[in-house]
């Protein structure tokens, strides 16, 4: 494909600015920025995980009452998918802000929007008290959550990666990658005690609101953390170059001058967007089917205790977090593709055994299978935080990386619970989940084979 970068000859346009801060500054600032990105990403995914778990447990009958439990579940998961449909709008909105006005501004705005929408869900009336207005408001707030998520991932990993010292880009970019799993663990740490204290009936009746309302505290902390870090030095350098009165026109790329980064991105780099999306789609399916769908499917269809499913997913997520940084450091040493290809092969091979473990109804078997599967996922998920941004130049990087990742999340993750619900309504076996997930992971494997290694790609252009 003509728009893919060479493995050995990175593209340069005009004189390169001094994009990196002095070494002493980088050593102190980079860890703070990475932690700030992690805090914000954890909070955003906590909000999203709370909704996903609540969809599996209570939101169907509360907002979409029906005599058929499958219909109620489908309706609840449809609102889950609705947030993914609005994510591309978030890519356009926050990608434009991030590429034109700065990464930090986009991140602060996305976190604030997510907090308002999540707290709003916790305050909503149910169908019983408000009728059709209740599901309409729920879907509206879900769409706002989706817009926020469309801007979160790209900004978080970019701010960390563009502050990173040489040779450690994947390591620092992978730190906010722990956010989705940490957000899920945090949501489970709130939901499980609440379930144990008030019981399932109490949770369904009123206590499901507690995790949503607690988001207020988390968002305040996240906003404080994110407003205390500096803007990306790479963004500042490219912005300075394009605004200097003495700059020659030949030194300003069309990417840096673009008023609409998405339009330029799709004109110049459609191949990278499509292949980048494919490279991440399998991992998205593994994450959302394990963390969201199976928590509903196991208890409802197979009679597995709710606590067993939440515990198995939590232990698997913790194992993935534990190897995230070592995996990223390995990709800094040997390259992104070898590590991600290993993870993709592992997910293809392990997908069927992982979901087949649900048939055992044994907590230890399920936990072991989920732990192995989510560790394979970490091999794909950790390096992608550096891999996708490295496919695009600086002034299109926020939009480009976000577009590829969010499309993968939407197609591979957002619709996964809906597709899985439909599949299981026709084939009553968890094996079908494995075949579905394995197919998407095979697609990721093929896309990774078609993409070049990016570890040595210049990052300050």
mmCIF file with all atom_site columns, N, CA and C in Angstrom, residues 42-99:
data_model
loop_
_atom_site.group_PDB
_atom_site.id
_atom_site.type_symbol
_atom_site.label_atom_id
_atom_site.label_alt_id
_atom_site.label_comp_id
_atom_site.label_asym_id
_atom_site.label_entity_id
_atom_site.label_seq_id
_atom_site.pdbx_PDB_ins_code
_atom_site.Cartn_x
_atom_site.Cartn_y
_atom_site.Cartn_z
_atom_site.occupancy
_atom_site.B_iso_or_equiv
_atom_site.pdbx_formal_charge
_atom_site.auth_seq_id
_atom_site.auth_comp_id
_atom_site.auth_asym_id
_atom_site.auth_atom_id
_atom_site.pdbx_PDB_model_num
ATOM 1   N N  . UNK A 1 42 ? -8.521  5.529   33.661 1.00 0.00 ? 42 UNK A N  1
ATOM 2   C CA . UNK A 1 42 ? -9.170  4.630   34.630 1.00 0.00 ? 42 UNK A CA 1
ATOM 3   C C  . UNK A 1 42 ? -10.555 5.137   34.987 1.00 0.00 ? 42 UNK A C  1
ATOM 4   N N  . UNK A 1 43 ? -10.669 6.435   35.211 1.00 0.00 ? 43 UNK A N  1
ATOM 5   C CA . UNK A 1 43 ? -11.969 7.005   35.576 1.00 0.00 ? 43 UNK A CA 1
ATOM 6   C C  . UNK A 1 43 ? -12.958 6.871   34.422 1.00 0.00 ? 43 UNK A C  1
ATOM 7   N N  . UNK A 1 44 ? -12.502 7.176   33.219 1.00 0.00 ? 44 UNK A N  1
ATOM 8   C CA . UNK A 1 44 ? -13.402 7.072   32.065 1.00 0.00 ? 44 UNK A CA 1
ATOM 9   C C  . UNK A 1 44 ? -13.883 5.637   31.883 1.00 0.00 ? 44 UNK A C  1
ATOM 10  N N  . UNK A 1 45 ? -12.968 4.673   32.010 1.00 0.00 ? 45 UNK A N  1
ATOM 11  C CA . UNK A 1 45 ? -13.366 3.282   31.821 1.00 0.00 ? 45 UNK A CA 1
ATOM 12  C C  . UNK A 1 45 ? -14.107 2.728   33.036 1.00 0.00 ? 45 UNK A C  1
ATOM 13  N N  . UNK A 1 46 ? -13.897 3.317   34.204 1.00 0.00 ? 46 UNK A N  1
ATOM 14  C CA . UNK A 1 46 ? -14.741 2.969   35.357 1.00 0.00 ? 46 UNK A CA 1
ATOM 15  C C  . UNK A 1 46 ? -16.186 3.307   35.030 1.00 0.00 ? 46 UNK A C  1
ATOM 16  N N  . UNK A 1 47 ? -16.398 4.507   34.518 1.00 0.00 ? 47 UNK A N  1
ATOM 17  C CA . UNK A 1 47 ? -17.751 4.924   34.148 1.00 0.00 ? 47 UNK A CA 1
ATOM 18  C C  . UNK A 1 47 ? -18.352 3.971   33.121 1.00 0.00 ? 47 UNK A C  1
ATOM 19  N N  . UNK A 1 48 ? -17.540 3.617   32.133 1.00 0.00 ? 48 UNK A N  1
ATOM 20  C CA . UNK A 1 48 ? -18.030 2.734   31.083 1.00 0.00 ? 48 UNK A CA 1
ATOM 21  C C  . UNK A 1 48 ? -18.280 1.328   31.615 1.00 0.00 ? 48 UNK A C  1
ATOM 22  N N  . UNK A 1 49 ? -17.383 0.832   32.482 1.00 0.00 ? 49 UNK A N  1
ATOM 23  C CA . UNK A 1 49 ? -17.541 -0.510  33.045 1.00 0.00 ? 49 UNK A CA 1
ATOM 24  C C  . UNK A 1 49 ? -18.746 -0.587  33.963 1.00 0.00 ? 49 UNK A C  1
ATOM 25  N N  . UNK A 1 50 ? -18.993 0.466   34.734 1.00 0.00 ? 50 UNK A N  1
ATOM 26  C CA . UNK A 1 50 ? -20.179 0.491   35.593 1.00 0.00 ? 50 UNK A CA 1
ATOM 27  C C  . UNK A 1 50 ? -21.439 0.339   34.751 1.00 0.00 ? 50 UNK A C  1
ATOM 28  N N  . UNK A 1 51 ? -21.482 1.043   33.638 1.00 0.00 ? 51 UNK A N  1
ATOM 29  C CA . UNK A 1 51 ? -22.668 0.918   32.786 1.00 0.00 ? 51 UNK A CA 1
ATOM 30  C C  . UNK A 1 51 ? -22.765 -0.487  32.191 1.00 0.00 ? 51 UNK A C  1
ATOM 31  N N  . UNK A 1 52 ? -21.633 -1.034  31.750 1.00 0.00 ? 52 UNK A N  1
ATOM 32  C CA . UNK A 1 52 ? -21.661 -2.370  31.172 1.00 0.00 ? 52 UNK A CA 1
ATOM 33  C C  . UNK A 1 52 ? -22.144 -3.409  32.159 1.00 0.00 ? 52 UNK A C  1
ATOM 34  N N  . UNK A 1 53 ? -21.650 -3.339  33.404 1.00 0.00 ? 53 UNK A N  1
ATOM 35  C CA . UNK A 1 53 ? -22.084 -4.288  34.433 1.00 0.00 ? 53 UNK A CA 1
ATOM 36  C C  . UNK A 1 53 ? -23.543 -4.065  34.786 1.00 0.00 ? 53 UNK A C  1
ATOM 37  N N  . UNK A 1 54 ? -23.945 -2.803  34.895 1.00 0.00 ? 54 UNK A N  1
ATOM 38  C CA . UNK A 1 54 ? -25.346 -2.513  35.204 1.00 0.00 ? 54 UNK A CA 1
ATOM 39  C C  . UNK A 1 54 ? -26.271 -2.978  34.083 1.00 0.00 ? 54 UNK A C  1
ATOM 40  N N  . UNK A 1 55 ? -25.786 -2.905  32.831 1.00 0.00 ? 55 UNK A N  1
ATOM 41  C CA . UNK A 1 55 ? -26.581 -3.420  31.711 1.00 0.00 ? 55 UNK A CA 1
ATOM 42  C C  . UNK A 1 55 ? -26.830 -4.911  31.873 1.00 0.00 ? 55 UNK A C  1
ATOM 43  N N  . UNK A 1 56 ? -25.802 -5.617  32.324 1.00 0.00 ? 56 UNK A N  1
ATOM 44  C CA . UNK A 1 56 ? -25.925 -7.059  32.491 1.00 0.00 ? 56 UNK A CA 1
ATOM 45  C C  . UNK A 1 56 ? -26.829 -7.420  33.662 1.00 0.00 ? 56 UNK A C  1
ATOM 46  N N  . UNK A 1 57 ? -26.899 -6.543  34.688 1.00 0.00 ? 57 UNK A N  1
ATOM 47  C CA . UNK A 1 57 ? -27.600 -6.906  35.910 1.00 0.00 ? 57 UNK A CA 1
ATOM 48  C C  . UNK A 1 57 ? -29.004 -6.320  36.030 1.00 0.00 ? 57 UNK A C  1
ATOM 49  N N  . UNK A 1 58 ? -29.189 -5.046  35.642 1.00 0.00 ? 58 UNK A N  1
ATOM 50  C CA . UNK A 1 58 ? -30.423 -4.385  36.043 1.00 0.00 ? 58 UNK A CA 1
ATOM 51  C C  . UNK A 1 58 ? -31.060 -3.463  35.012 1.00 0.00 ? 58 UNK A C  1
ATOM 52  N N  . UNK A 1 59 ? -30.295 -2.852  34.123 1.00 0.00 ? 59 UNK A N  1
ATOM 53  C CA . UNK A 1 59 ? -30.843 -1.788  33.285 1.00 0.00 ? 59 UNK A CA 1
ATOM 54  C C  . UNK A 1 59 ? -31.894 -2.276  32.301 1.00 0.00 ? 59 UNK A C  1
ATOM 55  N N  . UNK A 1 60 ? -31.805 -3.529  31.878 1.00 0.00 ? 60 UNK A N  1
ATOM 56  C CA . UNK A 1 60 ? -32.820 -4.058  30.964 1.00 0.00 ? 60 UNK A CA 1
ATOM 57  C C  . UNK A 1 60 ? -34.221 -3.944  31.520 1.00 0.00 ? 60 UNK A C  1
ATOM 58  N N  . UNK A 1 61 ? -34.523 -4.611  32.649 1.00 0.00 ? 61 UNK A N  1
ATOM 59  C CA . UNK A 1 61 ? -35.881 -4.513  33.205 1.00 0.00 ? 61 UNK A CA 1
ATOM 60  C C  . UNK A 1 61 ? -36.234 -3.134  33.744 1.00 0.00 ? 61 UNK A C  1
ATOM 61  N N  . UNK A 1 62 ? -35.238 -2.351  34.205 1.00 0.00 ? 62 UNK A N  1
ATOM 62  C CA . UNK A 1 62 ? -35.538 -1.039  34.782 1.00 0.00 ? 62 UNK A CA 1
ATOM 63  C C  . UNK A 1 62 ? -35.930 -0.010  33.727 1.00 0.00 ? 62 UNK A C  1
ATOM 64  N N  . UNK A 1 63 ? -35.329 -0.104  32.535 1.00 0.00 ? 63 UNK A N  1
ATOM 65  C CA . UNK A 1 63 ? -35.584 0.896   31.502 1.00 0.00 ? 63 UNK A CA 1
ATOM 66  C C  . UNK A 1 63 ? -36.269 0.325   30.260 1.00 0.00 ? 63 UNK A C  1
ATOM 67  N N  . UNK A 1 64 ? -36.191 -0.979  30.093 1.00 0.00 ? 64 UNK A N  1
ATOM 68  C CA . UNK A 1 64 ? -36.803 -1.619  28.921 1.00 0.00 ? 64 UNK A CA 1
ATOM 69  C C  . UNK A 1 64 ? -37.587 -2.858  29.361 1.00 0.00 ? 64 UNK A C  1
ATOM 70  N N  . UNK A 1 65 ? -38.649 -2.663  30.156 1.00 0.00 ? 65 UNK A N  1
ATOM 71  C CA . UNK A 1 65 ? -39.388 -3.819  30.670 1.00 0.00 ? 65 UNK A CA 1
ATOM 72  C C  . UNK A 1 65 ? -40.025 -4.616  29.540 1.00 0.00 ? 65 UNK A C  1
ATOM 73  N N  . UNK A 1 66 ? -39.955 -5.937  29.681 1.00 0.00 ? 66 UNK A N  1
ATOM 74  C CA . UNK A 1 66 ? -40.524 -6.813  28.672 1.00 0.00 ? 66 UNK A CA 1
ATOM 75  C C  . UNK A 1 66 ? -40.785 -8.161  29.316 1.00 0.00 ? 66 UNK A C  1
ATOM 76  N N  . UNK A 1 67 ? -41.775 -8.863  28.818 1.00 0.00 ? 67 UNK A N  1
ATOM 77  C CA . UNK A 1 67 ? -42.050 -10.199 29.316 1.00 0.00 ? 67 UNK A CA 1
ATOM 78  C C  . UNK A 1 67 ? -40.980 -11.186 28.917 1.00 0.00 ? 67 UNK A C  1
ATOM 79  N N  . UNK A 1 68 ? -40.162 -10.825 27.921 1.00 0.00 ? 68 UNK A N  1
ATOM 80  C CA . UNK A 1 68 ? -39.100 -11.705 27.435 1.00 0.00 ? 68 UNK A CA 1
ATOM 81  C C  . UNK A 1 68 ? -37.758 -11.178 27.934 1.00 0.00 ? 68 UNK A C  1
ATOM 82  N N  . UNK A 1 69 ? -37.054 -11.925 28.813 1.00 0.00 ? 69 UNK A N  1
ATOM 83  C CA . UNK A 1 69 ? -35.777 -11.428 29.348 1.00 0.00 ? 69 UNK A CA 1
ATOM 84  C C  . UNK A 1 69 ? -34.713 -11.221 28.273 1.00 0.00 ? 69 UNK A C  1
ATOM 85  N N  . UNK A 1 70 ? -34.765 -11.998 27.199 1.00 0.00 ? 70 UNK A N  1
ATOM 86  C CA . UNK A 1 70 ? -33.790 -11.826 26.111 1.00 0.00 ? 70 UNK A CA 1
ATOM 87  C C  . UNK A 1 70 ? -33.981 -10.474 25.432 1.00 0.00 ? 70 UNK A C  1
ATOM 88  N N  . UNK A 1 71 ? -35.249 -10.084 25.245 1.00 0.00 ? 71 UNK A N  1
ATOM 89  C CA . UNK A 1 71 ? -35.542 -8.784  24.627 1.00 0.00 ? 71 UNK A CA 1
ATOM 90  C C  . UNK A 1 71 ? -35.039 -7.647  25.507 1.00 0.00 ? 71 UNK A C  1
ATOM 91  N N  . UNK A 1 72 ? -35.259 -7.753  26.817 1.00 0.00 ? 72 UNK A N  1
ATOM 92  C CA . UNK A 1 72 ? -34.785 -6.724  27.744 1.00 0.00 ? 72 UNK A CA 1
ATOM 93  C C  . UNK A 1 72 ? -33.260 -6.628  27.708 1.00 0.00 ? 72 UNK A C  1
ATOM 94  N N  . UNK A 1 73 ? -32.587 -7.794  27.683 1.00 0.00 ? 73 UNK A N  1
ATOM 95  C CA . UNK A 1 73 ? -31.126 -7.784  27.633 1.00 0.00 ? 73 UNK A CA 1
ATOM 96  C C  . UNK A 1 73 ? -30.624 -7.175  26.327 1.00 0.00 ? 73 UNK A C  1
ATOM 97  N N  . UNK A 1 74 ? -31.273 -7.537  25.225 1.00 0.00 ? 74 UNK A N  1
ATOM 98  C CA . UNK A 1 74 ? -30.881 -6.967  23.937 1.00 0.00 ? 74 UNK A CA 1
ATOM 99  C C  . UNK A 1 74 ? -31.029 -5.449  23.943 1.00 0.00 ? 74 UNK A C  1
ATOM 100 N N  . UNK A 1 75 ? -32.135 -4.957  24.519 1.00 0.00 ? 75 UNK A N  1
ATOM 101 C CA . UNK A 1 75 ? -32.366 -3.514  24.563 1.00 0.00 ? 75 UNK A CA 1
ATOM 102 C C  . UNK A 1 75 ? -31.296 -2.823  25.405 1.00 0.00 ? 75 UNK A C  1
ATOM 103 N N  . UNK A 1 76 ? -30.938 -3.441  26.557 1.00 0.00 ? 76 UNK A N  1
ATOM 104 C CA . UNK A 1 76 ? -29.913 -2.851  27.414 1.00 0.00 ? 76 UNK A CA 1
ATOM 105 C C  . UNK A 1 76 ? -28.563 -2.836  26.712 1.00 0.00 ? 76 UNK A C  1
ATOM 106 N N  . UNK A 1 77 ? -28.220 -3.935  26.043 1.00 0.00 ? 77 UNK A N  1
ATOM 107 C CA . UNK A 1 77 ? -26.945 -3.982  25.321 1.00 0.00 ? 77 UNK A CA 1
ATOM 108 C C  . UNK A 1 77 ? -26.965 -3.081  24.093 1.00 0.00 ? 77 UNK A C  1
ATOM 109 N N  . UNK A 1 78 ? -28.154 -2.814  23.552 1.00 0.00 ? 78 UNK A N  1
ATOM 110 C CA . UNK A 1 78 ? -28.250 -1.874  22.439 1.00 0.00 ? 78 UNK A CA 1
ATOM 111 C C  . UNK A 1 78 ? -27.872 -0.472  22.893 1.00 0.00 ? 78 UNK A C  1
ATOM 112 N N  . UNK A 1 79 ? -28.284 -0.092  24.106 1.00 0.00 ? 79 UNK A N  1
ATOM 113 C CA . UNK A 1 79 ? -27.861 1.211   24.627 1.00 0.00 ? 79 UNK A CA 1
ATOM 114 C C  . UNK A 1 79 ? -26.363 1.205   24.911 1.00 0.00 ? 79 UNK A C  1
ATOM 115 N N  . UNK A 1 80 ? -25.816 0.046   25.277 1.00 0.00 ? 80 UNK A N  1
ATOM 116 C CA . UNK A 1 80 ? -24.364 -0.078  25.435 1.00 0.00 ? 80 UNK A CA 1
ATOM 117 C C  . UNK A 1 80 ? -23.681 0.175   24.100 1.00 0.00 ? 80 UNK A C  1
ATOM 118 N N  . UNK A 1 81 ? -24.240 -0.413  23.034 1.00 0.00 ? 81 UNK A N  1
ATOM 119 C CA . UNK A 1 81 ? -23.669 -0.228  21.695 1.00 0.00 ? 81 UNK A CA 1
ATOM 120 C C  . UNK A 1 81 ? -23.855 1.196   21.194 1.00 0.00 ? 81 UNK A C  1
ATOM 121 N N  . UNK A 1 82 ? -24.924 1.876   21.652 1.00 0.00 ? 82 UNK A N  1
ATOM 122 C CA . UNK A 1 82 ? -25.192 3.241   21.190 1.00 0.00 ? 82 UNK A CA 1
ATOM 123 C C  . UNK A 1 82 ? -24.027 4.161   21.487 1.00 0.00 ? 82 UNK A C  1
ATOM 124 N N  . UNK A 1 83 ? -23.381 3.953   22.630 1.00 0.00 ? 83 UNK A N  1
ATOM 125 C CA . UNK A 1 83 ? -22.240 4.805   22.972 1.00 0.00 ? 83 UNK A CA 1
ATOM 126 C C  . UNK A 1 83 ? -21.085 4.596   22.009 1.00 0.00 ? 83 UNK A C  1
ATOM 127 N N  . UNK A 1 84 ? -20.981 3.410   21.444 1.00 0.00 ? 84 UNK A N  1
ATOM 128 C CA . UNK A 1 84 ? -19.934 3.149   20.465 1.00 0.00 ? 84 UNK A CA 1
ATOM 129 C C  . UNK A 1 84 ? -20.256 3.836   19.138 1.00 0.00 ? 84 UNK A C  1
ATOM 130 N N  . UNK A 1 85 ? -21.542 3.919   18.815 1.00 0.00 ? 85 UNK A N  1
ATOM 131 C CA . UNK A 1 85 ? -21.934 4.584   17.572 1.00 0.00 ? 85 UNK A CA 1
ATOM 132 C C  . UNK A 1 85 ? -21.587 6.068   17.601 1.00 0.00 ? 85 UNK A C  1
ATOM 133 N N  . UNK A 1 86 ? -21.623 6.667   18.797 1.00 0.00 ? 86 UNK A N  1
ATOM 134 C CA . UNK A 1 86 ? -21.303 8.095   18.889 1.00 0.00 ? 86 UNK A CA 1
ATOM 135 C C  . UNK A 1 86 ? -19.810 8.349   19.091 1.00 0.00 ? 86 UNK A C  1
ATOM 136 N N  . UNK A 1 87 ? -19.025 7.298   19.280 1.00 0.00 ? 87 UNK A N  1
ATOM 137 C CA . UNK A 1 87 ? -17.581 7.496   19.451 1.00 0.00 ? 87 UNK A CA 1
ATOM 138 C C  . UNK A 1 87 ? -16.922 8.166   18.254 1.00 0.00 ? 87 UNK A C  1
ATOM 139 N N  . UNK A 1 88 ? -17.291 7.811   17.005 1.00 0.00 ? 88 UNK A N  1
ATOM 140 C CA . UNK A 1 88 ? -16.661 8.523   15.885 1.00 0.00 ? 88 UNK A CA 1
ATOM 141 C C  . UNK A 1 88 ? -16.861 10.035  15.941 1.00 0.00 ? 88 UNK A C  1
ATOM 142 N N  . UNK A 1 89 ? -18.013 10.485  16.459 1.00 0.00 ? 89 UNK A N  1
ATOM 143 C CA . UNK A 1 89 ? -18.211 11.926  16.629 1.00 0.00 ? 89 UNK A CA 1
ATOM 144 C C  . UNK A 1 89 ? -17.185 12.478  17.618 1.00 0.00 ? 89 UNK A C  1
ATOM 145 N N  . UNK A 1 90 ? -16.894 11.696  18.663 1.00 0.00 ? 90 UNK A N  1
ATOM 146 C CA . UNK A 1 90 ? -15.868 12.112  19.614 1.00 0.00 ? 90 UNK A CA 1
ATOM 147 C C  . UNK A 1 90 ? -14.498 12.181  18.980 1.00 0.00 ? 90 UNK A C  1
ATOM 148 N N  . UNK A 1 91 ? -14.223 11.245  18.056 1.00 0.00 ? 91 UNK A N  1
ATOM 149 C CA . UNK A 1 91 ? -12.938 11.280  17.335 1.00 0.00 ? 91 UNK A CA 1
ATOM 150 C C  . UNK A 1 91 ? -12.817 12.582  16.557 1.00 0.00 ? 91 UNK A C  1
ATOM 151 N N  . UNK A 1 92 ? -13.879 12.952  15.845 1.00 0.00 ? 92 UNK A N  1
ATOM 152 C CA . UNK A 1 92 ? -13.861 14.187  15.050 1.00 0.00 ? 92 UNK A CA 1
ATOM 153 C C  . UNK A 1 92 ? -13.700 15.403  15.948 1.00 0.00 ? 92 UNK A C  1
ATOM 154 N N  . UNK A 1 93 ? -14.532 15.472  17.009 1.00 0.00 ? 93 UNK A N  1
ATOM 155 C CA . UNK A 1 93 ? -14.526 16.638  17.888 1.00 0.00 ? 93 UNK A CA 1
ATOM 156 C C  . UNK A 1 93 ? -13.212 16.775  18.650 1.00 0.00 ? 93 UNK A C  1
ATOM 157 N N  . UNK A 1 94 ? -12.872 15.748  19.417 1.00 0.00 ? 94 UNK A N  1
ATOM 158 C CA . UNK A 1 94 ? -11.680 15.840  20.263 1.00 0.00 ? 94 UNK A CA 1
ATOM 159 C C  . UNK A 1 94 ? -10.397 15.652  19.469 1.00 0.00 ? 94 UNK A C  1
ATOM 160 N N  . UNK A 1 95 ? -10.476 14.913  18.338 1.00 0.00 ? 95 UNK A N  1
ATOM 161 C CA . UNK A 1 95 ? -9.311  14.809  17.482 1.00 0.00 ? 95 UNK A CA 1
ATOM 162 C C  . UNK A 1 95 ? -8.936  16.170  16.908 1.00 0.00 ? 95 UNK A C  1
ATOM 163 N N  . UNK A 1 96 ? -9.942  16.940  16.491 1.00 0.00 ? 96 UNK A N  1
ATOM 164 C CA . UNK A 1 96 ? -9.689  18.290  15.978 1.00 0.00 ? 96 UNK A CA 1
ATOM 165 C C  . UNK A 1 96 ? -9.116  19.179  17.069 1.00 0.00 ? 96 UNK A C  1
ATOM 166 N N  . UNK A 1 97 ? -9.701  19.115  18.272 1.00 0.00 ? 97 UNK A N  1
ATOM 167 C CA . UNK A 1 97 ? -9.179  19.906  19.394 1.00 0.00 ? 97 UNK A CA 1
ATOM 168 C C  . UNK A 1 97 ? -7.750  19.485  19.717 1.00 0.00 ? 97 UNK A C  1
ATOM 169 N N  . UNK A 1 98 ? -7.533  18.173  19.800 1.00 0.00 ? 98 UNK A N  1
ATOM 170 C CA . UNK A 1 98 ? -6.218  17.673  20.190 1.00 0.00 ? 98 UNK A CA 1
ATOM 171 C C  . UNK A 1 98 ? -5.132  17.961  19.180 1.00 0.00 ? 98 UNK A C  1
ATOM 172 N N  . UNK A 1 99 ? -5.458  17.882  17.882 1.00 0.00 ? 99 UNK A N  1
ATOM 173 C CA . UNK A 1 99 ? -4.457  18.133  16.843 1.00 0.00 ? 99 UNK A CA 1
ATOM 174 C C  . UNK A 1 99 ? -4.259  19.616  16.563 1.00 0.00 ? 99 UNK A C  1
#
